[in-house]
PDB file of C-alpha atoms and ligand atoms in Angstrom:
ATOM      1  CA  UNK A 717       0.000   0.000   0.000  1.00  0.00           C
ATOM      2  CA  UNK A 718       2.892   1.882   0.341  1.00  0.00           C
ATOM      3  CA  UNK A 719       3.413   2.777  -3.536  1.00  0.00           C
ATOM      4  CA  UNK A 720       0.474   5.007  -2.919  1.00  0.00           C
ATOM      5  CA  UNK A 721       1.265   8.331  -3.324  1.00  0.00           C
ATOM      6  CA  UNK A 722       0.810  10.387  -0.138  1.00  0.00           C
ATOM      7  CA  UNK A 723      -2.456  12.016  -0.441  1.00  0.00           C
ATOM      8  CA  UNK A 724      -4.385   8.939  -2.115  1.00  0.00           C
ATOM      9  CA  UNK A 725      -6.619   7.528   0.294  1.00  0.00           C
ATOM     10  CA  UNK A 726      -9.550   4.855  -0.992  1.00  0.00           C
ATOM     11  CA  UNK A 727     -12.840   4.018   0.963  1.00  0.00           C
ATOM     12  CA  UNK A 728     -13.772   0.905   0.395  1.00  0.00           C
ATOM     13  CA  UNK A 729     -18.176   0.767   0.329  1.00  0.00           C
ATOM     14  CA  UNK A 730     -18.324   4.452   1.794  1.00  0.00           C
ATOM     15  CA  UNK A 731     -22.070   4.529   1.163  1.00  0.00           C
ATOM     16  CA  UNK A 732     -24.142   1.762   1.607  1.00  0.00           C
ATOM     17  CA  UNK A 733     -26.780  -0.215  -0.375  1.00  0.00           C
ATOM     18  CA  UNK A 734     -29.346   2.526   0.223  1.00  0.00           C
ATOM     19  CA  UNK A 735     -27.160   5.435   0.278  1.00  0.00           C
ATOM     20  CA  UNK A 736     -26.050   4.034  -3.443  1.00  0.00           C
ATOM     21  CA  UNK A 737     -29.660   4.279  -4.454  1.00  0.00           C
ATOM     22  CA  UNK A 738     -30.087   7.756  -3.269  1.00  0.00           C
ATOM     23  CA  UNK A 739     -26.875   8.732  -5.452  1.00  0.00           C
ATOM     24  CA  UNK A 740     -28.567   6.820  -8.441  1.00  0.00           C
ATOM     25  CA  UNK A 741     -31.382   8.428  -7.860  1.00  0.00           C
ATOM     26  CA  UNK A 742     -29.766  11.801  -8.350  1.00  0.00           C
ATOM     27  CA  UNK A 743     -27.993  11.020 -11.359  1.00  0.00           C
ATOM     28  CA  UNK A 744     -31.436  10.254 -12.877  1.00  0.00           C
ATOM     29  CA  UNK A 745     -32.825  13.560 -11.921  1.00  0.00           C
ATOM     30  CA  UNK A 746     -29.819  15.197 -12.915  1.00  0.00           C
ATOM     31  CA  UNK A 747     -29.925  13.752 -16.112  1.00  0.00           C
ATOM     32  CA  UNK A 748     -33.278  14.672 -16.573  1.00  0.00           C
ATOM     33  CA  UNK A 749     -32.204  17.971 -16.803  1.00  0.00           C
ATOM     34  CA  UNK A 750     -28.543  17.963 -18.291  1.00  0.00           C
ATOM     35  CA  UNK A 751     -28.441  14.663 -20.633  1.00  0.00           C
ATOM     36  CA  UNK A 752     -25.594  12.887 -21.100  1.00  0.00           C
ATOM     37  CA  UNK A 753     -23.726  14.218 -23.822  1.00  0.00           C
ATOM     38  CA  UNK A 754     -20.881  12.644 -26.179  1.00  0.00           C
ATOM     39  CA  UNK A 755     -17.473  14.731 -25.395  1.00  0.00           C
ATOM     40  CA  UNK A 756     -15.085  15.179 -27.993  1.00  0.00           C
ATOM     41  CA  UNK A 757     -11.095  14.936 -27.365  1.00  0.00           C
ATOM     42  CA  UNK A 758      -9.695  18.853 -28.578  1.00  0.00           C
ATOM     43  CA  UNK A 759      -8.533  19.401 -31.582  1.00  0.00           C
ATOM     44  CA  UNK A 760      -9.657  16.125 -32.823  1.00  0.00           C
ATOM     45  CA  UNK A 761     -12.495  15.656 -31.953  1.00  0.00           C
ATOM     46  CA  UNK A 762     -12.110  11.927 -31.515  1.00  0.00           C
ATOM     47  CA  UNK A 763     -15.266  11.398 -29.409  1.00  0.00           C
ATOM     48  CA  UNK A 764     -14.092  10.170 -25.593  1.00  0.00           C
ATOM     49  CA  UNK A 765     -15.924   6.386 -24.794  1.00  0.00           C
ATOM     50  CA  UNK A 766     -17.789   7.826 -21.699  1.00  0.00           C
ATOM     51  CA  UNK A 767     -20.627   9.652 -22.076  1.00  0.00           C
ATOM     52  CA  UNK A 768     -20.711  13.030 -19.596  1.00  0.00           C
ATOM     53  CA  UNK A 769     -23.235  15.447 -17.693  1.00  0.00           C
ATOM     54  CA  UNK A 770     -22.581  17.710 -14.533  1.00  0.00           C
ATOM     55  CA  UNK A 771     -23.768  18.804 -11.086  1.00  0.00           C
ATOM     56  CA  UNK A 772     -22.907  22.250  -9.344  1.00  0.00           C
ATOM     57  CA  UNK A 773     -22.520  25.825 -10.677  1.00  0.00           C
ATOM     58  CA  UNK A 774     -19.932  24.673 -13.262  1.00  0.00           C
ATOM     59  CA  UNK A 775     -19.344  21.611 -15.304  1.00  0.00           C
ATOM     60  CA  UNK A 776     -16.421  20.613 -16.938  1.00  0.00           C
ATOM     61  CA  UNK A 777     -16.755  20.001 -20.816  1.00  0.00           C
ATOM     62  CA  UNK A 778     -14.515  19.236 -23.703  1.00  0.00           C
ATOM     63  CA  UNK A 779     -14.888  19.408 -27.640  1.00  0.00           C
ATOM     64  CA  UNK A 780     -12.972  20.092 -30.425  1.00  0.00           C
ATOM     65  CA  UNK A 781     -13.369  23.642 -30.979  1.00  0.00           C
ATOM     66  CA  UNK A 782     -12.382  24.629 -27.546  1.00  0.00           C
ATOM     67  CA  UNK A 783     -11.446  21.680 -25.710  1.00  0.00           C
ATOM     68  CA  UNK A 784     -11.047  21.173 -22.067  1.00  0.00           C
ATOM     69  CA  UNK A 785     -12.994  23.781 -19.600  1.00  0.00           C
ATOM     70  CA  UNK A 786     -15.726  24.517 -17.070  1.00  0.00           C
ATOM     71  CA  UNK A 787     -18.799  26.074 -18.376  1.00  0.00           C
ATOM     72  CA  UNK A 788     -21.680  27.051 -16.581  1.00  0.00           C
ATOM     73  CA  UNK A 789     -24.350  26.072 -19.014  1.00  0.00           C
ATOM     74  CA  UNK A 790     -24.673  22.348 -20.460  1.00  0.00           C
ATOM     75  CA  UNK A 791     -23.159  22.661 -24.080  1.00  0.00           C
ATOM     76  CA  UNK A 792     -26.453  21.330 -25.859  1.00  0.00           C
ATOM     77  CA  UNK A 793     -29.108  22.854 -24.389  1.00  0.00           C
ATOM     78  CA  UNK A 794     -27.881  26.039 -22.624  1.00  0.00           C
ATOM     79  CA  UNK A 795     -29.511  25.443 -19.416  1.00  0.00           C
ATOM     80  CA  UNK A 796     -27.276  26.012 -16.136  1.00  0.00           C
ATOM     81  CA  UNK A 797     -26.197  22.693 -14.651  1.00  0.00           C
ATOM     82  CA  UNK A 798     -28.676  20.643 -11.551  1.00  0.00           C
ATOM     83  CA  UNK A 799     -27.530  21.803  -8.235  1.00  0.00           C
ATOM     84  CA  UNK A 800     -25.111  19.903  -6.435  1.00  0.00           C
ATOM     85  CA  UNK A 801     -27.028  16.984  -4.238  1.00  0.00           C
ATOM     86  CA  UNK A 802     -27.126  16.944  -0.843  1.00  0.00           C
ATOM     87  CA  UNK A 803     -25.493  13.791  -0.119  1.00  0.00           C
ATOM     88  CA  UNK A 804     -22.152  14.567  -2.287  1.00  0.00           C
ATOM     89  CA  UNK A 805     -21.771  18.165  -0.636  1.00  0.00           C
ATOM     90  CA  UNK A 806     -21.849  16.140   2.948  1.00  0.00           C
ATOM     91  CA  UNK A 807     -19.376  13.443   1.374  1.00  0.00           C
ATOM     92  CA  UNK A 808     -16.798  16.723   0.676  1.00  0.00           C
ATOM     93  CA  UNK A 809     -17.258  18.261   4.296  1.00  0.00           C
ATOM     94  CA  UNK A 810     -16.497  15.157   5.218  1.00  0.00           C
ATOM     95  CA  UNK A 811     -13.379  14.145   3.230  1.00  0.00           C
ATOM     96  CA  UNK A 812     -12.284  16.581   1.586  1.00  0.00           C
ATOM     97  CA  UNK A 813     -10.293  18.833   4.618  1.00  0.00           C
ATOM     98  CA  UNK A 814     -10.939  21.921   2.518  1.00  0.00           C
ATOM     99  CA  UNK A 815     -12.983  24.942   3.786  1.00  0.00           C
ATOM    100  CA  UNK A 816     -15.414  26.119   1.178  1.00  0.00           C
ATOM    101  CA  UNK A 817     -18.031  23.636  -1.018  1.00  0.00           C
ATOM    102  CA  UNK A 818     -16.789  22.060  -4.558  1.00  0.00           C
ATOM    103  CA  UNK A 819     -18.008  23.980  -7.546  1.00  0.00           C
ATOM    104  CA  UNK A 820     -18.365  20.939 -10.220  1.00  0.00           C
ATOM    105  CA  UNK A 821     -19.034  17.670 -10.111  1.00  0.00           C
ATOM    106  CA  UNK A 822     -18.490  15.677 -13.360  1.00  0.00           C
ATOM    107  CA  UNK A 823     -20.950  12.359 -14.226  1.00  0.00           C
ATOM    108  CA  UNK A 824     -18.936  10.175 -15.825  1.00  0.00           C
ATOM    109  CA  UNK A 825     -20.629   7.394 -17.262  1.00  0.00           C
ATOM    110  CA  UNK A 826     -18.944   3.917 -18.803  1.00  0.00           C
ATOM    111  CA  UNK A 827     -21.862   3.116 -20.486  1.00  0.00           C
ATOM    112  CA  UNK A 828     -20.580   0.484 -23.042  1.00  0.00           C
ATOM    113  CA  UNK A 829     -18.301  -2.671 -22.623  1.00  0.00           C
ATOM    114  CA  UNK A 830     -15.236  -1.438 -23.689  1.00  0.00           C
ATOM    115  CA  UNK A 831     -15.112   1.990 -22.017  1.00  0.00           C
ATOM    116  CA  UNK A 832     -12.414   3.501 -20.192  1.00  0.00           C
ATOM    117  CA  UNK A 833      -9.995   6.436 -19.202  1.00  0.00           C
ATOM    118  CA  UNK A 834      -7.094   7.286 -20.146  1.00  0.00           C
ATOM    119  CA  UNK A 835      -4.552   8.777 -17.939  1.00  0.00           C
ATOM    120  CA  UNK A 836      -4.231  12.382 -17.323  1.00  0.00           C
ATOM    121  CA  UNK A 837      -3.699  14.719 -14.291  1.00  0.00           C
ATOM    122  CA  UNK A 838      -7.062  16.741 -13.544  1.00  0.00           C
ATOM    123  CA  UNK A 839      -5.177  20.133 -14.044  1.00  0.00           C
ATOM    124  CA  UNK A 840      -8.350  22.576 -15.555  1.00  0.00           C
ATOM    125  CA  UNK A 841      -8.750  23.736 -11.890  1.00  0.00           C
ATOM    126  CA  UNK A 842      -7.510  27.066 -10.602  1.00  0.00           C
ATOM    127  CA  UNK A 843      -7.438  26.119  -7.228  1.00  0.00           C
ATOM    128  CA  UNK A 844      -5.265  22.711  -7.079  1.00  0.00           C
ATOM    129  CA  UNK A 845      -5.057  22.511  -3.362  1.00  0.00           C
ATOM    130  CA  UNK A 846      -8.440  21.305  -3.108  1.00  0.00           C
ATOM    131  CA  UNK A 847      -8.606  17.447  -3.412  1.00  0.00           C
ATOM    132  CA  UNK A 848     -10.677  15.770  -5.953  1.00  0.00           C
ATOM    133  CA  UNK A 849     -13.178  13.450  -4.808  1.00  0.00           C
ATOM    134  CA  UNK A 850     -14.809  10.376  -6.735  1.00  0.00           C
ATOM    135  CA  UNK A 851     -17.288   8.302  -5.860  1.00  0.00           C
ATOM    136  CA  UNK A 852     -17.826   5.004  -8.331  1.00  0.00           C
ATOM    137  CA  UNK A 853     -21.398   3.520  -8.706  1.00  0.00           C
ATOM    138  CA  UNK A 854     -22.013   0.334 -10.236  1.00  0.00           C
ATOM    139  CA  UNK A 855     -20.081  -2.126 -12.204  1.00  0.00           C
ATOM    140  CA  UNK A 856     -16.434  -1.886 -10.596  1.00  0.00           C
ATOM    141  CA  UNK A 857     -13.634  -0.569 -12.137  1.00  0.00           C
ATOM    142  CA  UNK A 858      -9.684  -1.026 -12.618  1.00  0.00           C
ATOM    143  CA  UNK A 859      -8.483   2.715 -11.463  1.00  0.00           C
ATOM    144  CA  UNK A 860      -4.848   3.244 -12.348  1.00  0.00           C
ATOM    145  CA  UNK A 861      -2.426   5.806 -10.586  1.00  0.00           C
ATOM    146  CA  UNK A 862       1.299   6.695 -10.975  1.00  0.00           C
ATOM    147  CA  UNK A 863       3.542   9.445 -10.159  1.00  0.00           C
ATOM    148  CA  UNK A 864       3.440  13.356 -11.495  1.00  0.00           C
ATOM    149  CA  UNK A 865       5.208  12.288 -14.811  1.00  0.00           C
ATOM    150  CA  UNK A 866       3.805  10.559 -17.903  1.00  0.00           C
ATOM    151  CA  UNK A 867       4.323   7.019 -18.738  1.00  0.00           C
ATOM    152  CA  UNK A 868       5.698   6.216 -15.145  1.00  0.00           C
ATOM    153  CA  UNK A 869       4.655   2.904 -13.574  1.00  0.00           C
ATOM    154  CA  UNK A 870       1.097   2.786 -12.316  1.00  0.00           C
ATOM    155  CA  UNK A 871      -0.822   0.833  -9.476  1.00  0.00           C
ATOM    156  CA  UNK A 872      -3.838  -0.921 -10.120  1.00  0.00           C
ATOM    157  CA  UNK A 873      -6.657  -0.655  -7.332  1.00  0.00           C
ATOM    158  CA  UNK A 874     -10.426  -2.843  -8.163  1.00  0.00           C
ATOM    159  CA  UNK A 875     -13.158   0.484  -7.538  1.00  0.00           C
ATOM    160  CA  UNK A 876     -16.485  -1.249  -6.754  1.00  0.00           C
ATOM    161  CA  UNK A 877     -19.974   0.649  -6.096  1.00  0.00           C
ATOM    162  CA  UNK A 878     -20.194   2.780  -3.029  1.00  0.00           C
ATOM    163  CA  UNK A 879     -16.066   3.432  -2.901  1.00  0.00           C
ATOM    164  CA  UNK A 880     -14.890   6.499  -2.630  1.00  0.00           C
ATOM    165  CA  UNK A 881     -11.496   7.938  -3.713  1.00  0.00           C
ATOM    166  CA  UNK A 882      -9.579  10.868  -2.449  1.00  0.00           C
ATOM    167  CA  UNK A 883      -6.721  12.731  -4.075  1.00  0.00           C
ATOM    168  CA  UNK A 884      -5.051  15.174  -2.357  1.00  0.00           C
ATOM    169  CA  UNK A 885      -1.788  16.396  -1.545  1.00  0.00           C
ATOM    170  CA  UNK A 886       0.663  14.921  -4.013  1.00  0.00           C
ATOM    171  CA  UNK A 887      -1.634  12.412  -5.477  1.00  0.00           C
ATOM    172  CA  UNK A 888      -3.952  15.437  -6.512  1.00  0.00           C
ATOM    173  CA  UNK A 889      -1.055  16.196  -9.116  1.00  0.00           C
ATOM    174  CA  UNK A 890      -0.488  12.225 -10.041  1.00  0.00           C
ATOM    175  CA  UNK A 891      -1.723  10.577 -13.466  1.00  0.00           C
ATOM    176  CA  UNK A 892      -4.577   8.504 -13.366  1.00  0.00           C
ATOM    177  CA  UNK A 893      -7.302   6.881 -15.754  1.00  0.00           C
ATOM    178  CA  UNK A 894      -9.665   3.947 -15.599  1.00  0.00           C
ATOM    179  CA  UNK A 895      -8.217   1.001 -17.594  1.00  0.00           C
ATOM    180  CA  UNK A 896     -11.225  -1.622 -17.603  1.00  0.00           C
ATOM    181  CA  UNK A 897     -15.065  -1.861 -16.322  1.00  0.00           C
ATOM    182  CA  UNK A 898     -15.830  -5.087 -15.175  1.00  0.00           C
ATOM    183  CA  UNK A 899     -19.000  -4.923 -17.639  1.00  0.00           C
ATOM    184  CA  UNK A 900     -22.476  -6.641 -16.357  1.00  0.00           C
ATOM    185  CA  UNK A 901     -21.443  -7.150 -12.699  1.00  0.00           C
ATOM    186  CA  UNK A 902     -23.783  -4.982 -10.637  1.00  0.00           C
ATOM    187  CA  UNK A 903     -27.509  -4.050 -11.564  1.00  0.00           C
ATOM    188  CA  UNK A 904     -27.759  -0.453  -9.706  1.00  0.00           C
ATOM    189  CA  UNK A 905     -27.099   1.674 -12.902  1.00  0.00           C
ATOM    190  CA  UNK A 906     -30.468   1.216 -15.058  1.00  0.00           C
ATOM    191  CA  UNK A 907     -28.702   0.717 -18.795  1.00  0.00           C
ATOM    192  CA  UNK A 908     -25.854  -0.913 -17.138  1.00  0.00           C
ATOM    193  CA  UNK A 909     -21.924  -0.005 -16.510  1.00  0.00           C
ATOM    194  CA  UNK A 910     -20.322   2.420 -14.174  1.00  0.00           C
ATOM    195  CA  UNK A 911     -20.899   5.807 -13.071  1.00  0.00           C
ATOM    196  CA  UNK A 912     -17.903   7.689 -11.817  1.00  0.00           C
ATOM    197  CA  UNK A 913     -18.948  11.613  -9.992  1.00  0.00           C
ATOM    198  CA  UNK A 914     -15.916  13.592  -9.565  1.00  0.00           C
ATOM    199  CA  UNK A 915     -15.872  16.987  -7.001  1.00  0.00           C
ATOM    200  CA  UNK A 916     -13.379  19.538  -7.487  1.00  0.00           C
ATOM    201  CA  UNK A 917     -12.619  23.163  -6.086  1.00  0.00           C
ATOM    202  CA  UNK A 918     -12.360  25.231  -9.280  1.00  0.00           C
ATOM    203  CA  UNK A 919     -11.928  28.754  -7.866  1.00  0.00           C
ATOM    204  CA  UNK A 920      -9.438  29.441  -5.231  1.00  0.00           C
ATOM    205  CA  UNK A 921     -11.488  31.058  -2.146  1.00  0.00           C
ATOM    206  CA  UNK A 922     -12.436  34.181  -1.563  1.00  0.00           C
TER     207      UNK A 922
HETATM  208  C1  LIG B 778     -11.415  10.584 -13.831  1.00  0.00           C
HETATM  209  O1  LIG B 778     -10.335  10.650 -13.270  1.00  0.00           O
HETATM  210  O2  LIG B 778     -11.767  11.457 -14.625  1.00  0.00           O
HETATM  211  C2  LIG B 778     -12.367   9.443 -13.605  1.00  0.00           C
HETATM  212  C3  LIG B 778     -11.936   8.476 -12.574  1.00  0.00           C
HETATM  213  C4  LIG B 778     -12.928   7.340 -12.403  1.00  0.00           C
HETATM  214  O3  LIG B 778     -13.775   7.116 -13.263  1.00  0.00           O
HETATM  215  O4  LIG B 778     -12.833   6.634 -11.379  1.00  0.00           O
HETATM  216 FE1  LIG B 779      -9.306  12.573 -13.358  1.00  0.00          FE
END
């Protein structure tokens, strides 16, 4: 465990059964509102295999014309982002050690067999003191990490629904990326695969 990079810290079934539910439930409403949308890589637009929405007063988006940023409005229909739910603002005040609420929170979903991540330090942030926090939601995951440098050696670690992942302190600046879903192996997202919601600290306070 002690490859980890200081400031990595994984919580094995955080939320419970129920407390899953309630997060699925969310997404769903969410969704409602802000549909998942196909991002595209910058400047070539080679389409990204998870599909994406947002919570929160920004959302971060990506396409070709003007790649990676946070917007406040979802790209297709204009309409501000939902509001962040209760139960993943509580989840930050409880992990994330920093004093003011995250801005974003990015869906993620690994909606197809043969989706993934690849790896990449989350770096569109202006404040990068703040932690990122995940939380993964059914079928489990491989989650990869390494060091602050490209094409160093990574860790595996197995992400299953209701885990939560922190990265702070030097691990907040570490490559990561999701190299495999275990595909068909938990029934709690209704079309199937994983969903991945990821908090960040955009502004730096006050
Ligand atoms: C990400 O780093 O953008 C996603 C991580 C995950 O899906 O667990
Ligand atoms: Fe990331």
């Amino acid at each position: 465990m002690s490859e980890f990079p200081q400031g990595f810290a994984h919580f094995p079934l955080y939320f419970s059964p129920a407390e899953q539910q309630t997060l699925i439930s969310a997404v769903k409403a969410g969704v409602a509102q802000a549909p998942f949308y196909q991002p595209t890589m910058p400047r070539t637009g080679t389409p990204l295999s998870v599909v994406m929405s947002n919570f929160g007063e920004l959302g971060w988006v990506t396409d070709k014309d003007k790649g990676y940023r946070y917007e406040a409005v979802h790209p297709k229909n204009g309409k501000p982002w939902p509001v962040m739910p209760e139960i993943l603002l509580k989840l930050w005040d409880e992990v994330s050690a920093y004093p003011a609420p995250p801005e974003a929170c990015l869906i993620n979903w690994y909606h197809k067999e043969k989706t993934s991540m690849g790896m990449h330090v989350d770096l569109d942030e202006h404040e990068l003191r703040a932690p990122v926090v995940s939380v993964s939601l059914g079928d489990p995951a491989m989650f990869r990490i390494g060091g602050p440098k490209r094409g160093g050696p990574t860790q595996g670690i197995k992400l299953y629904s209701g885990d939560v992942v922190v990265l702070a302190g030097k691990a907040r600046l570490c490559y990561h990326g999701v190299s495999k879903i275990f595909f068909g192996e938990s029934a709690l997202v209704p079309r199937g695969g994983r969903i991945n919601l990821t908090m960040r600290r955009v502004n730096e306070v006050g």
